[in-house]
Short mmCIF file of C-alpha atoms and ligand atoms in Angstrom, two decimals:
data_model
loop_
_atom_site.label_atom_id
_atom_site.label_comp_id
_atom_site.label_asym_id
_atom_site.label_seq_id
_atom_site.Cartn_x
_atom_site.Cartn_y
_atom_site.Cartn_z
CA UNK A 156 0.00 0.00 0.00
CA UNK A 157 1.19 3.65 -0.67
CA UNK A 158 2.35 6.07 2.42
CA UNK A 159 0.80 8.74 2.87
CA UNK A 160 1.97 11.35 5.35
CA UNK A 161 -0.35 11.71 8.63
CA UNK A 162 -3.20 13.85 8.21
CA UNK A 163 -3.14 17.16 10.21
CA UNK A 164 -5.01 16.65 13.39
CA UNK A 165 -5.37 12.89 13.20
CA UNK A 166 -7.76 13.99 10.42
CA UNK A 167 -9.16 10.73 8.36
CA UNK A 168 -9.80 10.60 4.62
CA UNK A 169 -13.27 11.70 5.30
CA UNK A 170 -15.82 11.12 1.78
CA UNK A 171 -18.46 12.07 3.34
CA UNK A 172 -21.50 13.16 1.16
CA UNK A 173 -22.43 16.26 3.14
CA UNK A 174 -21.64 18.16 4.89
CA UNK A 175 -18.22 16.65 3.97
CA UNK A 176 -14.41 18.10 4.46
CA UNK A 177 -13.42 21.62 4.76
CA UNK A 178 -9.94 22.66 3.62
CA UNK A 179 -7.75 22.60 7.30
CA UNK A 180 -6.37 26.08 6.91
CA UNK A 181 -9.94 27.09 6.75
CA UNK A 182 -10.52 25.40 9.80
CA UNK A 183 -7.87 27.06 11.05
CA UNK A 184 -8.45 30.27 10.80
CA UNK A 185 -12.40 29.06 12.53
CA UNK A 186 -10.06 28.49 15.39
CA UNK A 187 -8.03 31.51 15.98
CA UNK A 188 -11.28 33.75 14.97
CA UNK A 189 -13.23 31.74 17.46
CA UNK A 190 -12.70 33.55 20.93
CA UNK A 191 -11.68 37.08 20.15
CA UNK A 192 -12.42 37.72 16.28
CA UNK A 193 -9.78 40.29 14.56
CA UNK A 194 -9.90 42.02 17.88
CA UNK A 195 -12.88 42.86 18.02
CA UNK A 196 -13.34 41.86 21.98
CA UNK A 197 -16.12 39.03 20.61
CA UNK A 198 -16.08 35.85 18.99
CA UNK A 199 -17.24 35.68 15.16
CA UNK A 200 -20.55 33.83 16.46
CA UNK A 201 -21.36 37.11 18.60
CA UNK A 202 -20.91 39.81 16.36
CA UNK A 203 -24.26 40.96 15.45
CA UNK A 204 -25.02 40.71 11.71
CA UNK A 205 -25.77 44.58 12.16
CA UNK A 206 -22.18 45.34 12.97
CA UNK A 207 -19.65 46.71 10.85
CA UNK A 208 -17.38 43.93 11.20
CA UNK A 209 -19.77 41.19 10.43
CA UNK A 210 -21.29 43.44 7.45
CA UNK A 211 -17.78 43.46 5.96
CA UNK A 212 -17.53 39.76 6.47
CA UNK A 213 -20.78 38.91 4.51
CA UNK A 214 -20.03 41.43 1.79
CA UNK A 215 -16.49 40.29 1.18
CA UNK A 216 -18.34 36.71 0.90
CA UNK A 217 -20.61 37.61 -2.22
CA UNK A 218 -18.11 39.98 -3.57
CA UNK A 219 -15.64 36.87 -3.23
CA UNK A 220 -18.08 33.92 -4.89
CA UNK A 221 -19.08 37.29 -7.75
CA UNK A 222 -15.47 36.90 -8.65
CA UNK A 223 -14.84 33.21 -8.27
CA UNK A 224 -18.40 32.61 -10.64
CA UNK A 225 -17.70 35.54 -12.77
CA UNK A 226 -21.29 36.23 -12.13
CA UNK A 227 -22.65 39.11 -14.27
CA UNK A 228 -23.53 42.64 -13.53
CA UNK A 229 -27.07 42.69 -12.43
CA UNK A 230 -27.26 38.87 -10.92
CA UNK A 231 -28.52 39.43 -7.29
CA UNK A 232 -26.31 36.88 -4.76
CA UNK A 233 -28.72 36.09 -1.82
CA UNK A 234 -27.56 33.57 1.50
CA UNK A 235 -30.78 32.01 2.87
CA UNK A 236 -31.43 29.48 5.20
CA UNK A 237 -33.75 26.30 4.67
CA UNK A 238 -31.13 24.58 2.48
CA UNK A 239 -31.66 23.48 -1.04
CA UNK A 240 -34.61 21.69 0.45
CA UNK A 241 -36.02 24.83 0.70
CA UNK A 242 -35.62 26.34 -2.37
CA UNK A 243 -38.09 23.62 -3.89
CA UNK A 244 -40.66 25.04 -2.36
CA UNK A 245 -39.43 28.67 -2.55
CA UNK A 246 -38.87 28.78 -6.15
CA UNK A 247 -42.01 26.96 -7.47
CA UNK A 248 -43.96 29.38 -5.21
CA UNK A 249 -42.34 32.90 -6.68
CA UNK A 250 -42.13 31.90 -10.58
CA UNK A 251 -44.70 28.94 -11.12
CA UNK A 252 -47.92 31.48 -11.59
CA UNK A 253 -51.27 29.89 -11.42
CA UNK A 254 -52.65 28.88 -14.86
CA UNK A 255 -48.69 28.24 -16.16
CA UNK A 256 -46.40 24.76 -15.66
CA UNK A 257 -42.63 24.30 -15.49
CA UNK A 258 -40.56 21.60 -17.10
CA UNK A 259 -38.57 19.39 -15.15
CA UNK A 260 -35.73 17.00 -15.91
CA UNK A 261 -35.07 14.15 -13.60
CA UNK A 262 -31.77 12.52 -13.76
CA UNK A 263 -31.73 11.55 -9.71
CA UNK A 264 -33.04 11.60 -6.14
CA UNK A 265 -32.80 15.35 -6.13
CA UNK A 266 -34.78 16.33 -9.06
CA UNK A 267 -37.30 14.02 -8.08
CA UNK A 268 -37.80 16.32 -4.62
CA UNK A 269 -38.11 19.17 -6.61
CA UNK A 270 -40.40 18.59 -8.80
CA UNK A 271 -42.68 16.77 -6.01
CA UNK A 272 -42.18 19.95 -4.03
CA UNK A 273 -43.45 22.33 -7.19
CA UNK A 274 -46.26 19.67 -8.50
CA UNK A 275 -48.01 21.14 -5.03
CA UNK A 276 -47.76 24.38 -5.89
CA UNK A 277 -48.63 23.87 -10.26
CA UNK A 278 -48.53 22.26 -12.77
CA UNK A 279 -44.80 20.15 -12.91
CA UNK A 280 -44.07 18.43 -15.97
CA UNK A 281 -41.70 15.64 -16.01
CA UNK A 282 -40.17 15.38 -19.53
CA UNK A 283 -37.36 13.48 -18.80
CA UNK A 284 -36.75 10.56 -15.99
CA UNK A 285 -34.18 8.44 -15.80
CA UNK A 286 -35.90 5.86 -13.79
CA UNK A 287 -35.91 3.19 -15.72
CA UNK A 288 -31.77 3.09 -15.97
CA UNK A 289 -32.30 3.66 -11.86
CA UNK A 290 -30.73 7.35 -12.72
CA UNK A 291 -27.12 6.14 -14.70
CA UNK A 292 -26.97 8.93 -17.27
CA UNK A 293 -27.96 12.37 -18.19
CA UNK A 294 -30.08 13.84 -21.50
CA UNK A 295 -28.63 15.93 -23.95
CA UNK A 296 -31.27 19.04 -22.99
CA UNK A 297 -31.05 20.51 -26.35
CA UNK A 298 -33.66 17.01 -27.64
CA UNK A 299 -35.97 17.35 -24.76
CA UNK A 300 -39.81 17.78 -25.65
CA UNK A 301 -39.87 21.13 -23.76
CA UNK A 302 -43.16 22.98 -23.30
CA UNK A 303 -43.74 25.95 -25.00
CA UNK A 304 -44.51 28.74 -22.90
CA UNK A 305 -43.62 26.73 -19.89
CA UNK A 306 -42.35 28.72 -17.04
CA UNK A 307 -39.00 27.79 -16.47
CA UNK A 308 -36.72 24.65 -17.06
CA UNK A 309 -35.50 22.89 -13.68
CA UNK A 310 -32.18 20.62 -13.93
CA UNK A 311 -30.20 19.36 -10.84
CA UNK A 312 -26.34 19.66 -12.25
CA UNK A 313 -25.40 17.07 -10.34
CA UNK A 314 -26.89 14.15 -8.88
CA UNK A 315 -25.20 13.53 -5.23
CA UNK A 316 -26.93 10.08 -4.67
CA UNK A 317 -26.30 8.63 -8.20
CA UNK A 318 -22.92 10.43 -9.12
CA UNK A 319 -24.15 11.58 -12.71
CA UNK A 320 -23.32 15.07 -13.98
CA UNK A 321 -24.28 17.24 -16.98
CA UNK A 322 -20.75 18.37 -17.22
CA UNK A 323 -21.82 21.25 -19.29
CA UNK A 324 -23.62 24.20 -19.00
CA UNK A 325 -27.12 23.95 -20.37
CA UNK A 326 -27.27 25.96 -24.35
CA UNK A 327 -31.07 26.64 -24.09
CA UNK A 328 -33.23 29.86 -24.92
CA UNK A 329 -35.54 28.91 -22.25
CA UNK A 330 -35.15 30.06 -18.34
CA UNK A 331 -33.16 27.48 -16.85
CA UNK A 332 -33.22 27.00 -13.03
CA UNK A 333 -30.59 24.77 -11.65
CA UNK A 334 -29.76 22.67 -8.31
CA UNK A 335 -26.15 22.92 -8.51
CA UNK A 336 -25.60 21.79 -4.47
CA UNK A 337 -23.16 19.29 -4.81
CA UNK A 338 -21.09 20.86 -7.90
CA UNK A 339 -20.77 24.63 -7.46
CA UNK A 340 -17.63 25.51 -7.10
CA UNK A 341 -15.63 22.69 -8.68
CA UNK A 342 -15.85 23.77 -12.19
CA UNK A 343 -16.49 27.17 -13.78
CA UNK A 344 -19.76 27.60 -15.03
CA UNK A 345 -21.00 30.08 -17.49
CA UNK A 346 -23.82 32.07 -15.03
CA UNK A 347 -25.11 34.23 -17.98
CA UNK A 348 -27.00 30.53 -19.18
CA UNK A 349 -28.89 29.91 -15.92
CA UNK A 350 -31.99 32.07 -14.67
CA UNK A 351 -31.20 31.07 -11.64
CA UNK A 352 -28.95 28.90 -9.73
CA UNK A 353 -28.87 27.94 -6.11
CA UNK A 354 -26.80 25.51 -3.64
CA UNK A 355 -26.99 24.56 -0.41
CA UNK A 356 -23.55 25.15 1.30
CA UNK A 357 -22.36 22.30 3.29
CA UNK A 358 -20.96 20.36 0.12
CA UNK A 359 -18.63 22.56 -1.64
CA UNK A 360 -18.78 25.68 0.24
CA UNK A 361 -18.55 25.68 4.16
CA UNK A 362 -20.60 24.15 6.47
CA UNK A 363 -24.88 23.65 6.81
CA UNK A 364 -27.05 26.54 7.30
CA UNK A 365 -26.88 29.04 4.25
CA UNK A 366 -27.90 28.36 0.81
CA UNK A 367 -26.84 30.77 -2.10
CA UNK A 368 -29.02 31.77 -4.55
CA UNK A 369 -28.09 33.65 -8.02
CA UNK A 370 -30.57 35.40 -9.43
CA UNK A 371 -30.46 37.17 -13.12
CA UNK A 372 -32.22 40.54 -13.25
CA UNK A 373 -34.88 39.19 -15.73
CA UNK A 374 -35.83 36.06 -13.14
CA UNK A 375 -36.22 38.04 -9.93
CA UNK A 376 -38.60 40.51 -12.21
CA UNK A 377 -40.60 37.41 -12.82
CA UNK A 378 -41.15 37.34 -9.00
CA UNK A 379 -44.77 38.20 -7.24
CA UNK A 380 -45.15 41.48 -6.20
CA UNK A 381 -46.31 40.06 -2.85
CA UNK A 382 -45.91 36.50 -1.49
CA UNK A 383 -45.10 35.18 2.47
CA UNK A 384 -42.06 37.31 3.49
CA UNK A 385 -39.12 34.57 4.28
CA UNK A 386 -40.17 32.97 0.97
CA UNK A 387 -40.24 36.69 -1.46
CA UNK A 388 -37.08 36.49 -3.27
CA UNK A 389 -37.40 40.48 -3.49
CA UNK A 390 -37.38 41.24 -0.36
CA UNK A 391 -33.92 39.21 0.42
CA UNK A 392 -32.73 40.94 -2.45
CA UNK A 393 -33.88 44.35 -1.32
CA UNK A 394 -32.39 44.04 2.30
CA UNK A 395 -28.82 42.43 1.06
CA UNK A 396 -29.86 38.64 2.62
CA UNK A 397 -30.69 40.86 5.90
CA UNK A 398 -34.02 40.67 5.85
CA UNK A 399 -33.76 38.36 9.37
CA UNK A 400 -30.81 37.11 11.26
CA UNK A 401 -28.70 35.40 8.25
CA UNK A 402 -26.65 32.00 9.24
CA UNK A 403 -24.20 34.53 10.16
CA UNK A 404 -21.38 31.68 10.82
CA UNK A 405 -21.97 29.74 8.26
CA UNK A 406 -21.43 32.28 5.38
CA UNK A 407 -18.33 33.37 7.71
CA UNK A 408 -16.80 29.98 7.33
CA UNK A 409 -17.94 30.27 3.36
CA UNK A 410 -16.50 33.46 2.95
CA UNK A 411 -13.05 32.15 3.77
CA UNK A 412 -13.73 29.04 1.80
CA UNK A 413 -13.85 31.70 -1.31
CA UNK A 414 -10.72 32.92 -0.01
CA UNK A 415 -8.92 29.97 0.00
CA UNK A 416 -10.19 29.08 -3.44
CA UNK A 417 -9.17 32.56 -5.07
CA UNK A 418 -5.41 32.05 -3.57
CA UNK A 419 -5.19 28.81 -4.78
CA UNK A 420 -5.90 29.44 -8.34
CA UNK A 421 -9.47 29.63 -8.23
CA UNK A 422 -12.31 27.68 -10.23
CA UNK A 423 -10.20 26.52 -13.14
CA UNK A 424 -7.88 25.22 -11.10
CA UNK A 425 -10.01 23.64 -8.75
CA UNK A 426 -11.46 22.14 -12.05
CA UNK A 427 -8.24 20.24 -13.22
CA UNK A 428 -7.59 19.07 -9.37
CA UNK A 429 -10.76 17.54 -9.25
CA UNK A 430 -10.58 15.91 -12.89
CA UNK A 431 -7.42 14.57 -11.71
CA UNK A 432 -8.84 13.11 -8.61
CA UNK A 433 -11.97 11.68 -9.93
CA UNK A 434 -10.20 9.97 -13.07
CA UNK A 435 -8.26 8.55 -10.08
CA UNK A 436 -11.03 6.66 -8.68
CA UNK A 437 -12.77 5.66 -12.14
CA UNK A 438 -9.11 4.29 -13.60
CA UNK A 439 -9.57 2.29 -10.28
CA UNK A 440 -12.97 0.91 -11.46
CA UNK A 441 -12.63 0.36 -14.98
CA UNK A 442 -8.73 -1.20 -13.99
CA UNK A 443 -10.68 -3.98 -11.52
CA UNK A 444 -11.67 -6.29 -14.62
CA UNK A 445 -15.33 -6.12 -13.86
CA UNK A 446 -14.61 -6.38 -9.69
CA UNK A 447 -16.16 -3.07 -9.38
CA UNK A 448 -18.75 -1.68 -11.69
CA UNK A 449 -19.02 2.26 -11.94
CA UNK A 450 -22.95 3.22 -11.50
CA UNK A 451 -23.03 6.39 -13.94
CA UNK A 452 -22.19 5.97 -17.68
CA UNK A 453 -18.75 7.32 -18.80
CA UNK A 454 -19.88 9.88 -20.43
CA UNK A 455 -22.11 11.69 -17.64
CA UNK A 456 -19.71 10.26 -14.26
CA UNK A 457 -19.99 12.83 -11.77
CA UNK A 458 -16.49 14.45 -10.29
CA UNK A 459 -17.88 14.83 -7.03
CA UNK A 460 -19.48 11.39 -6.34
CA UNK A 461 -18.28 8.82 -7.45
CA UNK A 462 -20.46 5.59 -7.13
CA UNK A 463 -19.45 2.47 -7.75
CA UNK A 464 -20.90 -1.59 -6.62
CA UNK A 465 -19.01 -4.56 -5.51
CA UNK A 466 -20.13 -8.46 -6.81
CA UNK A 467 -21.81 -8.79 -3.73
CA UNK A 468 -22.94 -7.27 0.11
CA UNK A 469 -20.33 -9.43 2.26
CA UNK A 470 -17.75 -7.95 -0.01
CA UNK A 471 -18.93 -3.96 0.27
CA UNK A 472 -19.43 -5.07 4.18
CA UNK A 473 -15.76 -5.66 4.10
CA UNK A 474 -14.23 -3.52 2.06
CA UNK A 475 -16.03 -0.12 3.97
CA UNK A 476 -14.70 -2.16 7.36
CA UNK A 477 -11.14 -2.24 5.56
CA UNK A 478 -11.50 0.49 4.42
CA UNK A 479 -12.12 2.54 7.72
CA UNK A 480 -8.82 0.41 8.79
CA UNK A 481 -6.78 3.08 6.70
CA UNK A 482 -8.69 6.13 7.56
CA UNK A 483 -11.16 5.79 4.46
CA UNK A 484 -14.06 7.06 5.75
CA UNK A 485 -17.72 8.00 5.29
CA UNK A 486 -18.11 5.79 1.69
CA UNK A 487 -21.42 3.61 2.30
CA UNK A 488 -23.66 3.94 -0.96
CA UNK A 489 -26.80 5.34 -0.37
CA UNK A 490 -28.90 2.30 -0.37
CA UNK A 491 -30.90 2.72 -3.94
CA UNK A 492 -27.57 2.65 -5.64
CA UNK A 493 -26.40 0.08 -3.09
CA UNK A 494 -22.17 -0.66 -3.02
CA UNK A 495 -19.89 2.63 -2.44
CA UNK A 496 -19.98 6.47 -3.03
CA UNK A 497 -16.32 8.35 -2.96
CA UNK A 498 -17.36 11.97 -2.20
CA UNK A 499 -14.46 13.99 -2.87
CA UNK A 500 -15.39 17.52 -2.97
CA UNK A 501 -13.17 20.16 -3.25
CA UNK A 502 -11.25 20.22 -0.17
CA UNK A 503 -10.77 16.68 -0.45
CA UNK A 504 -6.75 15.94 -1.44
CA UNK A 505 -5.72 13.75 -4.28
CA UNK A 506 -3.79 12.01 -1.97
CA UNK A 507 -6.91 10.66 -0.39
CA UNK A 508 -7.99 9.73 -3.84
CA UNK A 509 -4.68 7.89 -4.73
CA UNK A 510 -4.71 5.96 -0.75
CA UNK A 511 -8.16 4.84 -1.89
CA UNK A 512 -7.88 3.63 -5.49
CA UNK A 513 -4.41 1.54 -4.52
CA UNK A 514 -6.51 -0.08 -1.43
CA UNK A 515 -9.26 -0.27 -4.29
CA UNK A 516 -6.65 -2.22 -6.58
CA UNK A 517 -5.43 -4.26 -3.29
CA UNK A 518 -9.01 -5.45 -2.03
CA UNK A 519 -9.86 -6.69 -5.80
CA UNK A 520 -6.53 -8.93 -6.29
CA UNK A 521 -7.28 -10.54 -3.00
CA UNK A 522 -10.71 -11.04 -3.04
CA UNK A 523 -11.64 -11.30 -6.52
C1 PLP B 791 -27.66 17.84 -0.58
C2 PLP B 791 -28.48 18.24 -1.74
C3 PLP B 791 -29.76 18.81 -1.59
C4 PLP B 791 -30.40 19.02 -0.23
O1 PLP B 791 -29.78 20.00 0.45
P1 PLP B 791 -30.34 20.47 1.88
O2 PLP B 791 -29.43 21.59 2.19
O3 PLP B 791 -30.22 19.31 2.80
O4 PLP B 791 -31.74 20.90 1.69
C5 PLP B 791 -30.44 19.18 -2.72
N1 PLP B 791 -29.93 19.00 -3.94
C6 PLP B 791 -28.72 18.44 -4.14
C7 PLP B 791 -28.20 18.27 -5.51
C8 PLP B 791 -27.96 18.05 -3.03
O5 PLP B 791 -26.75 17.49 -3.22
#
């Protein structure tokens, strides 16, 4: 088996889904600002989000993620709470009018929320669902049957559960809203396509609690004039995400997540590390002659998930016990994929990735 050096902290190799790793110098920093924050007599949790110093922290944050996204003039950046989860609801409710219907595409777990959230709000078409392949691939969007006049097109970028990915920004004339949670971040994306995007946090961005949302000027016209407060996408916008107490610490911790990205290179780097990692992993799978059997096709394999089935449960019982023997941690399948998912997120090191494709290779020669 390879050496690797210790891990900072007794740390483990953690592949956790989310919310999953956070780069250790970010951590870091958590630490020292945790007490007495920039001496400012008060720990970063107990600034008010009224003060100066916490106002500076939160607009740093969306100035930060504008330049990492290169998100146009005019987008609004909001930070709301109620996760992605949330944003089901919250978006169905502000842009699915009565009398009109929305288009949905459903390539996972994820999409299949959403559009159950919106189809009690309107009318939710699903015109694509990869059910029958139990989620494995992605469409090409451009030969969907989309409806004309519908209200907005809703993708999820990519699939957390069953590690399948677009891997492209969509190349539609139609408003596209889009569930990037569990990808944001590790690629650039071209914002100017999307309507709107949103993520929640704790996969590629700092830990639970906020959620961004980008909004382009045309979108947040579409909004009511009026709806329930907490869910009026106007009135976050109008008060700068102030509206009520924001998840103060948790767009703290983001904010120096965006740091930490912009000195190290930022999104196109971040976009070669983590091709380099995931091909990893899938050279590990398609190297096992047939041992392990990747879930997503090749051409749609996620970068962030990778999911992946053994020949049988005794054998995924011992490999994730093995595993865990060299601090591989956290990579139980969700159970309708069954077999493994590899989570490897940003802030997860290609080191990790190379520990776990050589125990990979080294659990297949003995037990296959
Ligand atoms: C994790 C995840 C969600 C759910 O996020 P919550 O913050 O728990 O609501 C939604 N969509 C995708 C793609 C996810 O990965």
């Amino acid at each position: 088996m390879v050496t690797v050096a210790p891990q900072p902290y007794d740390r483990v190799f953690n592949f956790s889904a989310g919310p999953c790793t956070l780069p250790v110098s970010v951590l870091e920093q958590v630490r020292d600002d945790l007490l007495n924050y920039k001496g400012s007599g008060a720990s970063v949790m107990e600034l008010s989000h009224r003060s100066k110093a916490y106002e500076q922290i939160i607009q740093e944050a969306e100035a930060d993620l504008r330049t990492l996204l290169a998100i146009p003039e005019g987008y609004k950046v909001l930070f709301l709470q109620g996760g992605a989860s949330l944003q089901f609801t919250m978006l169905a409710n502000s842009f699915l009018a009565a009398g009109q219907s929305a288009d949905y595409v459903i390539t996972g777990t994820w999409g299949k929320k959403a559009i159950e959230a919106a189809a009690l709000i309107g009318t939710a078409n699903k015109i694509f669902d990869a059910k029958a392949d139990n989620y494995n691939h992605c469409p090409d969007l451009a030969s969907l049957p989309l409806t004309p006049g519908a209200a907005y097109l809703h993708t999820t970028a990519n699939e957390t559960i069953q590690g399948v990915d677009f891997l492209a920004d969509p190349q539609l004339n139609v408003p596209v809203i889009c569930d990037a949670s569990s990808m944001i971040l590790s690629r650039p994306m071209d914002v100017s396509r999307y309507a709107m995007i949103y993520a929640g946090a704790q996969k590629n961005m700092g830990p639970a609690g906020n959620t961004v949302v980008i909004l382009s000027p045309e979108q947040l016209e579409k909004a009511p004039a009026s709806t329930h407060p907490m869910l009026d996408y106007r009135i976050h916008a109008e008060n700068g995400s102030m509206y009520n107490t924001p998840p103060c610490f948790s767009i703290y911790v983001a904010g120096l997540v965006y740091k930490h990205l912009i000195a190290n290179g930022g999104l196109a780097a971040m976009q070669a590390t983590n091709e380099a990692k995931a091909q990893t992993l899938y050279d590990a799978i398609d190297g096992s002659g047939g041992f392990y059997k990747g879930h997503a096709k090749p051409e749609n394999r996620s970068r962030m998930n990778v999911t992946f089935t053994l020949p049988s449960d005794d054998l995924t019982a011992a490999f994730l016990k093995e595993a865990k023997g060299h601090k591989l941690e956290e990579l139980k399948g969700h159970r309708s994929v069954g077999g493994c998912r590899a989570s490897i997120y940003n802030a997860f090191p290609l080191e990790g990735c190379q520990l776990m494709a050589e125990f990979m290779a080294d659990f297949a020669k003995r037990n296959g």
